[in-house]
């Protein structure tokens, strides 16, 4: 099976470290090294290092690159080069469904943007971009690349020992570190997917391989450990961050996913805007809500959620929260249920476990 899977430039390091690797959307990636709970707590208390080489990396450039991305995304690209920060955005279909959630990092010229997309939707995104690009826009799907994320309260100190400048950037800021051409470009971004301090790095495979080894060496005394996809999922869910294919998909809009904050209405027109405006005007029937169990249990994807015996929806993501020591989950349910304290029941192993609606994030420092 592994012969057909894509391998990260860090693959051999994962094998040597004894990681358990799985097929993750066509990539052979580590799900855990020790245990999900141990790696989760390492990130909350010290620092963890994640392989994110499966994420797609695109370079969008040209005299109309800014206009192109403004028209395709829900966010305002002016923030990338006016304020020097990366922006989170949704790509929408004209009907409003979400094609993908992406991060865009711009340059001061507003003619070159680095775009990070989900691994599972990488090819779909590239086709969507090329379908809408004009002659003034060039799209390069960067190849032979890798990515890593270092996250946790000790992450910035470790970064500071390893690579200059990045730890001093404010959150969501970014820096192109080196590289003469597109394929050589190396980006350090003060972003992440755990709610902790840290950064993500994207660059040529050989550079990412070297950086991983340097970070592991410099972070040894600070408790830095490699972490897998399992801990990445429990960490992001504690923060209420969406996972594409679960909380975001082409059948749901940004508003239904409780992410209207990702839609920058003053920016002007974009694909899907008219559908979102209509939905906002007419009112939502369902919305993504968060719940926590009131008794022991672990809700999983697909667990049915009821209120007073009426089925409202199925859990999109659920887990046992290592930080909160309780079961937590997300579900698309009637919008009338979306009030903190509303009592629910979640079906786990054919038993209905009491739960209540809560506000996000689940985990707060």
PDB file of N, CA, C and O in Angstrom, residues 159-236:
ATOM      1  N   UNK A 159      12.313  28.434  18.080  1.00  0.00           N
ATOM      2  CA  UNK A 159      12.468  29.064  16.762  1.00  0.00           C
ATOM      3  C   UNK A 159      13.590  30.098  16.815  1.00  0.00           C
ATOM      4  O   UNK A 159      14.427  30.189  15.902  1.00  0.00           O
ATOM      5  N   UNK A 160      13.602  30.876  17.883  1.00  0.00           N
ATOM      6  CA  UNK A 160      14.603  31.941  18.034  1.00  0.00           C
ATOM      7  C   UNK A 160      16.027  31.381  18.011  1.00  0.00           C
ATOM      8  O   UNK A 160      16.957  32.025  17.498  1.00  0.00           O
ATOM      9  N   UNK A 161      16.215  30.197  18.545  1.00  0.00           N
ATOM     10  CA  UNK A 161      17.535  29.561  18.552  1.00  0.00           C
ATOM     11  C   UNK A 161      17.918  29.007  17.183  1.00  0.00           C
ATOM     12  O   UNK A 161      19.075  28.673  16.951  1.00  0.00           O
ATOM     13  N   UNK A 162      16.924  28.889  16.298  1.00  0.00           N
ATOM     14  CA  UNK A 162      17.129  28.143  15.046  1.00  0.00           C
ATOM     15  C   UNK A 162      17.166  29.026  13.810  1.00  0.00           C
ATOM     16  O   UNK A 162      17.981  28.804  12.903  1.00  0.00           O
ATOM     17  N   UNK A 163      16.261  29.999  13.767  1.00  0.00           N
ATOM     18  CA  UNK A 163      16.150  30.805  12.557  1.00  0.00           C
ATOM     19  C   UNK A 163      15.759  32.233  12.955  1.00  0.00           C
ATOM     20  O   UNK A 163      14.850  32.419  13.762  1.00  0.00           O
ATOM     21  N   UNK A 164      16.453  33.208  12.429  1.00  0.00           N
ATOM     22  CA  UNK A 164      16.281  34.594  12.878  1.00  0.00           C
ATOM     23  C   UNK A 164      15.024  35.235  12.308  1.00  0.00           C
ATOM     24  O   UNK A 164      14.634  34.967  11.169  1.00  0.00           O
ATOM     25  N   UNK A 165      14.424  36.092  13.121  1.00  0.00           N
ATOM     26  CA  UNK A 165      13.367  36.977  12.629  1.00  0.00           C
ATOM     27  C   UNK A 165      11.951  36.492  12.821  1.00  0.00           C
ATOM     28  O   UNK A 165      11.054  37.291  13.107  1.00  0.00           O
ATOM     29  N   UNK A 166      11.696  35.211  12.674  1.00  0.00           N
ATOM     30  CA  UNK A 166      10.321  34.714  12.658  1.00  0.00           C
ATOM     31  C   UNK A 166       9.640  34.851  14.014  1.00  0.00           C
ATOM     32  O   UNK A 166       8.478  35.249  14.112  1.00  0.00           O
ATOM     33  N   UNK A 167      10.360  34.520  15.098  1.00  0.00           N
ATOM     34  CA  UNK A 167       9.741  34.563  16.432  1.00  0.00           C
ATOM     35  C   UNK A 167       9.337  35.979  16.814  1.00  0.00           C
ATOM     36  O   UNK A 167       8.445  36.162  17.649  1.00  0.00           O
ATOM     37  N   UNK A 168       9.957  36.984  16.213  1.00  0.00           N
ATOM     38  CA  UNK A 168       9.665  38.373  16.564  1.00  0.00           C
ATOM     39  C   UNK A 168       8.480  38.925  15.769  1.00  0.00           C
ATOM     40  O   UNK A 168       7.995  40.024  16.057  1.00  0.00           O
ATOM     41  N   UNK A 169       8.021  38.199  14.788  1.00  0.00           N
ATOM     42  CA  UNK A 169       6.874  38.659  14.008  1.00  0.00           C
ATOM     43  C   UNK A 169       5.597  38.548  14.831  1.00  0.00           C
ATOM     44  O   UNK A 169       5.463  37.635  15.652  1.00  0.00           O
ATOM     45  N   UNK A 170       4.632  39.455  14.646  1.00  0.00           N
ATOM     46  CA  UNK A 170       3.338  39.285  15.308  1.00  0.00           C
ATOM     47  C   UNK A 170       2.587  38.101  14.717  1.00  0.00           C
ATOM     48  O   UNK A 170       2.904  37.634  13.615  1.00  0.00           O
ATOM     49  N   UNK A 171       1.577  37.643  15.443  1.00  0.00           N
ATOM     50  CA  UNK A 171       0.797  36.504  14.960  1.00  0.00           C
ATOM     51  C   UNK A 171       0.183  36.833  13.602  1.00  0.00           C
ATOM     52  O   UNK A 171      -0.241  37.956  13.333  1.00  0.00           O
ATOM     53  N   UNK A 172       0.184  35.853  12.723  1.00  0.00           N
ATOM     54  CA  UNK A 172      -0.339  35.903  11.355  1.00  0.00           C
ATOM     55  C   UNK A 172       0.569  36.657  10.392  1.00  0.00           C
ATOM     56  O   UNK A 172       0.283  36.701   9.205  1.00  0.00           O
ATOM     57  N   UNK A 173       1.665  37.269  10.901  1.00  0.00           N
ATOM     58  CA  UNK A 173       2.610  37.886   9.973  1.00  0.00           C
ATOM     59  C   UNK A 173       3.456  36.791   9.319  1.00  0.00           C
ATOM     60  O   UNK A 173       3.462  35.632   9.743  1.00  0.00           O
ATOM     61  N   UNK A 174       4.199  37.167   8.303  1.00  0.00           N
ATOM     62  CA  UNK A 174       4.970  36.179   7.556  1.00  0.00           C
ATOM     63  C   UNK A 174       6.220  36.838   6.995  1.00  0.00           C
ATOM     64  O   UNK A 174       6.335  38.071   6.952  1.00  0.00           O
ATOM     65  N   UNK A 175       7.131  35.998   6.554  1.00  0.00           N
ATOM     66  CA  UNK A 175       8.368  36.511   5.970  1.00  0.00           C
ATOM     67  C   UNK A 175       8.871  35.526   4.927  1.00  0.00           C
ATOM     68  O   UNK A 175       8.933  34.321   5.163  1.00  0.00           O
ATOM     69  N   UNK A 176       9.198  36.062   3.753  1.00  0.00           N
ATOM     70  CA  UNK A 176       9.873  35.233   2.747  1.00  0.00           C
ATOM     71  C   UNK A 176      11.356  35.283   3.080  1.00  0.00           C
ATOM     72  O   UNK A 176      11.980  36.350   3.002  1.00  0.00           O
ATOM     73  N   UNK A 177      11.916  34.150   3.423  1.00  0.00           N
ATOM     74  CA  UNK A 177      13.252  34.128   4.016  1.00  0.00           C
ATOM     75  C   UNK A 177      14.353  34.108   2.963  1.00  0.00           C
ATOM     76  O   UNK A 177      15.357  34.781   3.077  1.00  0.00           O
ATOM     77  N   UNK A 178      14.197  33.327   1.938  1.00  0.00           N
ATOM     78  CA  UNK A 178      15.241  33.250   0.914  1.00  0.00           C
ATOM     79  C   UNK A 178      14.657  32.641  -0.353  1.00  0.00           C
ATOM     80  O   UNK A 178      13.526  32.208  -0.384  1.00  0.00           O
ATOM     81  N   UNK A 179      15.471  32.601  -1.367  1.00  0.00           N
ATOM     82  CA  UNK A 179      15.051  31.955  -2.591  1.00  0.00           C
ATOM     83  C   UNK A 179      14.984  32.912  -3.756  1.00  0.00           C
ATOM     84  O   UNK A 179      14.286  33.918  -3.709  1.00  0.00           O
ATOM     85  N   UNK A 180      15.722  32.588  -4.802  1.00  0.00           N
ATOM     86  CA  UNK A 180      15.768  33.460  -5.964  1.00  0.00           C
ATOM     87  C   UNK A 180      14.540  33.273  -6.847  1.00  0.00           C
ATOM     88  O   UNK A 180      14.002  34.229  -7.400  1.00  0.00           O
ATOM     89  N   UNK A 181      14.089  32.033  -6.970  1.00  0.00           N
ATOM     90  CA  UNK A 181      12.957  31.760  -7.841  1.00  0.00           C
ATOM     91  C   UNK A 181      11.798  31.160  -7.071  1.00  0.00           C
ATOM     92  O   UNK A 181      11.915  30.864  -5.886  1.00  0.00           O
ATOM     93  N   UNK A 182      10.641  30.982  -7.733  1.00  0.00           N
ATOM     94  CA  UNK A 182       9.456  30.465  -7.045  1.00  0.00           C
ATOM     95  C   UNK A 182       9.695  29.127  -6.344  1.00  0.00           C
ATOM     96  O   UNK A 182       9.259  28.927  -5.216  1.00  0.00           O
ATOM     97  N   UNK A 183      10.372  28.204  -7.033  1.00  0.00           N
ATOM     98  CA  UNK A 183      10.575  26.884  -6.436  1.00  0.00           C
ATOM     99  C   UNK A 183      11.536  26.930  -5.254  1.00  0.00           C
ATOM    100  O   UNK A 183      11.562  26.026  -4.424  1.00  0.00           O
ATOM    101  N   UNK A 184      12.377  27.975  -5.179  1.00  0.00           N
ATOM    102  CA  UNK A 184      13.355  28.088  -4.096  1.00  0.00           C
ATOM    103  C   UNK A 184      12.810  28.856  -2.899  1.00  0.00           C
ATOM    104  O   UNK A 184      13.433  28.896  -1.856  1.00  0.00           O
ATOM    105  N   UNK A 185      11.668  29.501  -3.065  1.00  0.00           N
ATOM    106  CA  UNK A 185      11.188  30.403  -2.016  1.00  0.00           C
ATOM    107  C   UNK A 185      10.852  29.636  -0.746  1.00  0.00           C
ATOM    108  O   UNK A 185      10.329  28.528  -0.783  1.00  0.00           O
ATOM    109  N   UNK A 186      11.149  30.254   0.378  1.00  0.00           N
ATOM    110  CA  UNK A 186      10.986  29.644   1.684  1.00  0.00           C
ATOM    111  C   UNK A 186      10.230  30.634   2.557  1.00  0.00           C
ATOM    112  O   UNK A 186      10.636  31.785   2.690  1.00  0.00           O
ATOM    113  N   UNK A 187       9.120  30.196   3.138  1.00  0.00           N
ATOM    114  CA  UNK A 187       8.235  31.104   3.869  1.00  0.00           C
ATOM    115  C   UNK A 187       8.149  30.684   5.329  1.00  0.00           C
ATOM    116  O   UNK A 187       7.947  29.498   5.639  1.00  0.00           O
ATOM    117  N   UNK A 188       8.280  31.661   6.207  1.00  0.00           N
ATOM    118  CA  UNK A 188       8.030  31.464   7.626  1.00  0.00           C
ATOM    119  C   UNK A 188       6.791  32.241   8.014  1.00  0.00           C
ATOM    120  O   UNK A 188       6.718  33.455   7.756  1.00  0.00           O
ATOM    121  N   UNK A 189       5.810  31.599   8.603  1.00  0.00           N
ATOM    122  CA  UNK A 189       4.511  32.212   8.851  1.00  0.00           C
ATOM    123  C   UNK A 189       4.121  31.996  10.310  1.00  0.00           C
ATOM    124  O   UNK A 189       4.163  30.861  10.796  1.00  0.00           O
ATOM    125  N   UNK A 190       3.716  33.074  10.978  1.00  0.00           N
ATOM    126  CA  UNK A 190       3.329  32.977  12.389  1.00  0.00           C
ATOM    127  C   UNK A 190       1.871  32.525  12.525  1.00  0.00           C
ATOM    128  O   UNK A 190       1.030  33.227  13.102  1.00  0.00           O
ATOM    129  N   UNK A 191       1.588  31.383  11.914  1.00  0.00           N
ATOM    130  CA  UNK A 191       0.247  30.815  11.935  1.00  0.00           C
ATOM    131  C   UNK A 191       0.319  29.401  12.500  1.00  0.00           C
ATOM    132  O   UNK A 191       1.401  28.904  12.810  1.00  0.00           O
ATOM    133  N   UNK A 192      -0.817  28.767  12.635  1.00  0.00           N
ATOM    134  CA  UNK A 192      -0.839  27.398  13.157  1.00  0.00           C
ATOM    135  C   UNK A 192      -2.254  26.892  13.302  1.00  0.00           C
ATOM    136  O   UNK A 192      -3.214  27.616  12.992  1.00  0.00           O
ATOM    137  N   UNK A 193      -2.392  25.684  13.807  1.00  0.00           N
ATOM    138  CA  UNK A 193      -3.695  24.995  13.801  1.00  0.00           C
ATOM    139  C   UNK A 193      -3.997  24.399  15.169  1.00  0.00           C
ATOM    140  O   UNK A 193      -4.792  23.479  15.271  1.00  0.00           O
ATOM    141  N   UNK A 194      -3.358  24.940  16.227  1.00  0.00           N
ATOM    142  CA  UNK A 194      -3.541  24.359  17.558  1.00  0.00           C
ATOM    143  C   UNK A 194      -4.012  25.379  18.586  1.00  0.00           C
ATOM    144  O   UNK A 194      -4.374  24.993  19.688  1.00  0.00           O
ATOM    145  N   UNK A 195      -3.963  26.668  18.267  1.00  0.00           N
ATOM    146  CA  UNK A 195      -4.281  27.707  19.236  1.00  0.00           C
ATOM    147  C   UNK A 195      -3.103  28.135  20.079  1.00  0.00           C
ATOM    148  O   UNK A 195      -3.235  29.013  20.924  1.00  0.00           O
ATOM    149  N   UNK A 196      -1.951  27.504  19.870  1.00  0.00           N
ATOM    150  CA  UNK A 196      -0.751  27.838  20.630  1.00  0.00           C
ATOM    151  C   UNK A 196       0.136  28.788  19.822  1.00  0.00           C
ATOM    152  O   UNK A 196      -0.041  28.967  18.627  1.00  0.00           O
ATOM    153  N   UNK A 197       1.133  29.354  20.510  1.00  0.00           N
ATOM    154  CA  UNK A 197       2.137  30.148  19.800  1.00  0.00           C
ATOM    155  C   UNK A 197       2.957  29.225  18.893  1.00  0.00           C
ATOM    156  O   UNK A 197       3.073  28.024  19.142  1.00  0.00           O
ATOM    157  N   UNK A 198       3.586  29.825  17.880  1.00  0.00           N
ATOM    158  CA  UNK A 198       4.416  29.004  17.005  1.00  0.00           C
ATOM    159  C   UNK A 198       4.472  29.548  15.601  1.00  0.00           C
ATOM    160  O   UNK A 198       4.179  30.731  15.365  1.00  0.00           O
ATOM    161  N   UNK A 199       4.866  28.712  14.679  1.00  0.00           N
ATOM    162  CA  UNK A 199       5.004  29.131  13.284  1.00  0.00           C
ATOM    163  C   UNK A 199       4.900  27.926  12.370  1.00  0.00           C
ATOM    164  O   UNK A 199       5.061  26.776  12.800  1.00  0.00           O
ATOM    165  N   UNK A 200       4.630  28.228  11.110  1.00  0.00           N
ATOM    166  CA  UNK A 200       4.632  27.209  10.064  1.00  0.00           C
ATOM    167  C   UNK A 200       5.688  27.615   9.042  1.00  0.00           C
ATOM    168  O   UNK A 200       5.875  28.800   8.764  1.00  0.00           O
ATOM    169  N   UNK A 201       6.387  26.620   8.509  1.00  0.00           N
ATOM    170  CA  UNK A 201       7.422  26.870   7.519  1.00  0.00           C
ATOM    171  C   UNK A 201       7.120  26.046   6.270  1.00  0.00           C
ATOM    172  O   UNK A 201       6.787  24.861   6.364  1.00  0.00           O
ATOM    173  N   UNK A 202       7.255  26.681   5.117  1.00  0.00           N
ATOM    174  CA  UNK A 202       7.015  26.019   3.842  1.00  0.00           C
ATOM    175  C   UNK A 202       8.193  26.308   2.922  1.00  0.00           C
ATOM    176  O   UNK A 202       8.594  27.469   2.773  1.00  0.00           O
ATOM    177  N   UNK A 203       8.754  25.268   2.324  1.00  0.00           N
ATOM    178  CA  UNK A 203       9.894  25.504   1.449  1.00  0.00           C
ATOM    179  C   UNK A 203      10.320  24.266   0.695  1.00  0.00           C
ATOM    180  O   UNK A 203       9.644  23.218   0.729  1.00  0.00           O
ATOM    181  N   UNK A 204      11.457  24.351   0.000  1.00  0.00           N
ATOM    182  CA  UNK A 204      11.987  23.195  -0.722  1.00  0.00           C
ATOM    183  C   UNK A 204      12.172  22.005   0.215  1.00  0.00           C
ATOM    184  O   UNK A 204      12.486  22.175   1.400  1.00  0.00           O
ATOM    185  N   UNK A 205      11.990  20.793  -0.315  1.00  0.00           N
ATOM    186  CA  UNK A 205      12.025  19.586   0.510  1.00  0.00           C
ATOM    187  C   UNK A 205      13.312  19.489   1.332  1.00  0.00           C
ATOM    188  O   UNK A 205      13.280  19.164   2.529  1.00  0.00           O
ATOM    189  N   UNK A 206      14.446  19.773   0.712  1.00  0.00           N
ATOM    190  CA  UNK A 206      15.723  19.640   1.417  1.00  0.00           C
ATOM    191  C   UNK A 206      15.831  20.652   2.560  1.00  0.00           C
ATOM    192  O   UNK A 206      16.395  20.348   3.630  1.00  0.00           O
ATOM    193  N   UNK A 207      15.288  21.850   2.359  1.00  0.00           N
ATOM    194  CA  UNK A 207      15.330  22.875   3.400  1.00  0.00           C
ATOM    195  C   UNK A 207      14.463  22.481   4.597  1.00  0.00           C
ATOM    196  O   UNK A 207      14.862  22.647   5.756  1.00  0.00           O
ATOM    197  N   UNK A 208      13.285  21.951   4.317  1.00  0.00           N
ATOM    198  CA  UNK A 208      12.384  21.534   5.395  1.00  0.00           C
ATOM    199  C   UNK A 208      12.992  20.366   6.170  1.00  0.00           C
ATOM    200  O   UNK A 208      12.898  20.298   7.397  1.00  0.00           O
ATOM    201  N   UNK A 209      13.634  19.446   5.458  1.00  0.00           N
ATOM    202  CA  UNK A 209      14.302  18.304   6.110  1.00  0.00           C
ATOM    203  C   UNK A 209      15.363  18.811   7.088  1.00  0.00           C
ATOM    204  O   UNK A 209      15.428  18.378   8.245  1.00  0.00           O
ATOM    205  N   UNK A 210      16.184  19.746   6.642  1.00  0.00           N
ATOM    206  CA  UNK A 210      17.250  20.290   7.503  1.00  0.00           C
ATOM    207  C   UNK A 210      16.669  21.067   8.684  1.00  0.00           C
ATOM    208  O   UNK A 210      17.143  20.931   9.822  1.00  0.00           O
ATOM    209  N   UNK A 211      15.628  21.856   8.417  1.00  0.00           N
ATOM    210  CA  UNK A 211      15.023  22.658   9.482  1.00  0.00           C
ATOM    211  C   UNK A 211      14.402  21.767  10.557  1.00  0.00           C
ATOM    212  O   UNK A 211      14.501  22.055  11.753  1.00  0.00           O
ATOM    213  N   UNK A 212      13.746  20.678  10.149  1.00  0.00           N
ATOM    214  CA  UNK A 212      13.157  19.735  11.120  1.00  0.00           C
ATOM    215  C   UNK A 212      14.244  19.217  12.069  1.00  0.00           C
ATOM    216  O   UNK A 212      14.065  19.226  13.295  1.00  0.00           O
ATOM    217  N   UNK A 213      15.369  18.801  11.515  1.00  0.00           N
ATOM    218  CA  UNK A 213      16.452  18.253  12.344  1.00  0.00           C
ATOM    219  C   UNK A 213      17.021  19.326  13.285  1.00  0.00           C
ATOM    220  O   UNK A 213      17.315  19.053  14.457  1.00  0.00           O
ATOM    221  N   UNK A 214      17.165  20.547  12.785  1.00  0.00           N
ATOM    222  CA  UNK A 214      17.701  21.628  13.623  1.00  0.00           C
ATOM    223  C   UNK A 214      16.744  21.979  14.761  1.00  0.00           C
ATOM    224  O   UNK A 214      17.174  22.189  15.899  1.00  0.00           O
ATOM    225  N   UNK A 215      15.455  22.043  14.446  1.00  0.00           N
ATOM    226  CA  UNK A 215      14.474  22.357  15.486  1.00  0.00           C
ATOM    227  C   UNK A 215      14.440  21.265  16.551  1.00  0.00           C
ATOM    228  O   UNK A 215      14.383  21.554  17.754  1.00  0.00           O
ATOM    229  N   UNK A 216      14.479  19.999  16.118  1.00  0.00           N
ATOM    230  CA  UNK A 216      14.467  18.900  17.080  1.00  0.00           C
ATOM    231  C   UNK A 216      15.693  18.944  17.979  1.00  0.00           C
ATOM    232  O   UNK A 216      15.609  18.706  19.187  1.00  0.00           O
ATOM    233  N   UNK A 217      16.837  19.271  17.396  1.00  0.00           N
ATOM    234  CA  UNK A 217      18.073  19.342  18.183  1.00  0.00           C
ATOM    235  C   UNK A 217      18.026  20.524  19.165  1.00  0.00           C
ATOM    236  O   UNK A 217      18.322  20.363  20.354  1.00  0.00           O
ATOM    237  N   UNK A 218      17.616  21.696  18.678  1.00  0.00           N
ATOM    238  CA  UNK A 218      17.581  22.881  19.541  1.00  0.00           C
ATOM    239  C   UNK A 218      16.461  22.816  20.579  1.00  0.00           C
ATOM    240  O   UNK A 218      16.537  23.480  21.621  1.00  0.00           O
ATOM    241  N   UNK A 219      15.424  22.036  20.292  1.00  0.00           N
ATOM    242  CA  UNK A 219      14.293  21.989  21.210  1.00  0.00           C
ATOM    243  C   UNK A 219      14.327  20.842  22.193  1.00  0.00           C
ATOM    244  O   UNK A 219      13.411  20.707  23.027  1.00  0.00           O
ATOM    245  N   UNK A 220      15.365  20.038  22.146  1.00  0.00           N
ATOM    246  CA  UNK A 220      15.412  18.851  23.010  1.00  0.00           C
ATOM    247  C   UNK A 220      15.313  19.215  24.491  1.00  0.00           C
ATOM    248  O   UNK A 220      14.557  18.589  25.253  1.00  0.00           O
ATOM    249  N   UNK A 221      16.029  20.235  24.914  1.00  0.00           N
ATOM    250  CA  UNK A 221      16.017  20.614  26.334  1.00  0.00           C
ATOM    251  C   UNK A 221      14.724  21.299  26.748  1.00  0.00           C
ATOM    252  O   UNK A 221      14.435  21.435  27.942  1.00  0.00           O
ATOM    253  N   UNK A 222      13.951  21.752  25.774  1.00  0.00           N
ATOM    254  CA  UNK A 222      12.677  22.420  26.072  1.00  0.00           C
ATOM    255  C   UNK A 222      11.495  21.456  26.020  1.00  0.00           C
ATOM    256  O   UNK A 222      10.347  21.878  26.207  1.00  0.00           O
ATOM    257  N   UNK A 223      11.768  20.189  25.732  1.00  0.00           N
ATOM    258  CA  UNK A 223      10.694  19.205  25.698  1.00  0.00           C
ATOM    259  C   UNK A 223      10.003  19.070  24.367  1.00  0.00           C
ATOM    260  O   UNK A 223       8.913  18.488  24.277  1.00  0.00           O
ATOM    261  N   UNK A 224      10.619  19.605  23.291  1.00  0.00           N
ATOM    262  CA  UNK A 224      10.013  19.476  21.962  1.00  0.00           C
ATOM    263  C   UNK A 224       9.958  18.017  21.536  1.00  0.00           C
ATOM    264  O   UNK A 224      10.950  17.285  21.661  1.00  0.00           O
ATOM    265  N   UNK A 225       8.789  17.606  21.031  1.00  0.00           N
ATOM    266  CA  UNK A 225       8.606  16.244  20.533  1.00  0.00           C
ATOM    267  C   UNK A 225       7.928  16.287  19.160  1.00  0.00           C
ATOM    268  O   UNK A 225       7.130  17.191  18.889  1.00  0.00           O
ATOM    269  N   UNK A 226       8.214  15.304  18.309  1.00  0.00           N
ATOM    270  CA  UNK A 226       7.438  15.195  17.069  1.00  0.00           C
ATOM    271  C   UNK A 226       6.031  14.731  17.400  1.00  0.00           C
ATOM    272  O   UNK A 226       5.836  13.909  18.309  1.00  0.00           O
ATOM    273  N   UNK A 227       5.047  15.258  16.706  1.00  0.00           N
ATOM    274  CA  UNK A 227       3.641  14.936  16.976  1.00  0.00           C
ATOM    275  C   UNK A 227       2.939  14.548  15.674  1.00  0.00           C
ATOM    276  O   UNK A 227       3.325  14.993  14.595  1.00  0.00           O
ATOM    277  N   UNK A 228       1.900  13.732  15.808  1.00  0.00           N
ATOM    278  CA  UNK A 228       1.220  13.208  14.629  1.00  0.00           C
ATOM    279  C   UNK A 228      -0.147  13.831  14.385  1.00  0.00           C
ATOM    280  O   UNK A 228      -0.597  14.739  15.092  1.00  0.00           O
ATOM    281  N   UNK A 229      -0.817  13.293  13.377  1.00  0.00           N
ATOM    282  CA  UNK A 229      -2.121  13.813  12.976  1.00  0.00           C
ATOM    283  C   UNK A 229      -3.177  13.647  14.060  1.00  0.00           C
ATOM    284  O   UNK A 229      -4.115  14.432  14.139  1.00  0.00           O
ATOM    285  N   UNK A 230      -3.030  12.633  14.906  1.00  0.00           N
ATOM    286  CA  UNK A 230      -4.015  12.403  15.962  1.00  0.00           C
ATOM    287  C   UNK A 230      -4.076  13.575  16.932  1.00  0.00           C
ATOM    288  O   UNK A 230      -5.164  14.089  17.244  1.00  0.00           O
ATOM    289  N   UNK A 231      -2.923  13.997  17.426  1.00  0.00           N
ATOM    290  CA  UNK A 231      -2.888  15.140  18.337  1.00  0.00           C
ATOM    291  C   UNK A 231      -3.278  16.425  17.618  1.00  0.00           C
ATOM    292  O   UNK A 231      -3.937  17.300  18.197  1.00  0.00           O
ATOM    293  N   UNK A 232      -2.893  16.556  16.371  1.00  0.00           N
ATOM    294  CA  UNK A 232      -3.273  17.753  15.592  1.00  0.00           C
ATOM    295  C   UNK A 232      -4.792  17.884  15.544  1.00  0.00           C
ATOM    296  O   UNK A 232      -5.338  18.982  15.636  1.00  0.00           O
ATOM    297  N   UNK A 233      -5.506  16.752  15.442  1.00  0.00           N
ATOM    298  CA  UNK A 233      -6.958  16.795  15.361  1.00  0.00           C
ATOM    299  C   UNK A 233      -7.586  17.149  16.702  1.00  0.00           C
ATOM    300  O   UNK A 233      -8.526  17.952  16.760  1.00  0.00           O
ATOM    301  N   UNK A 234      -7.108  16.570  17.809  1.00  0.00           N
ATOM    302  CA  UNK A 234      -7.699  16.908  19.116  1.00  0.00           C
ATOM    303  C   UNK A 234      -7.391  18.361  19.496  1.00  0.00           C
ATOM    304  O   UNK A 234      -8.221  19.039  20.088  1.00  0.00           O
ATOM    305  N   UNK A 235      -6.212  18.829  19.141  1.00  0.00           N
ATOM    306  CA  UNK A 235      -5.840  20.217  19.441  1.00  0.00           C
ATOM    307  C   UNK A 235      -6.719  21.209  18.675  1.00  0.00           C
ATOM    308  O   UNK A 235      -7.230  22.182  19.239  1.00  0.00           O
ATOM    309  N   UNK A 236      -6.897  20.961  17.380  1.00  0.00           N
ATOM    310  CA  UNK A 236      -7.690  21.906  16.573  1.00  0.00           C
ATOM    311  C   UNK A 236      -9.152  21.859  16.996  1.00  0.00           C
ATOM    312  O   UNK A 236      -9.839  22.885  16.963  1.00  0.00           O
TER     313      UNK A 236
END
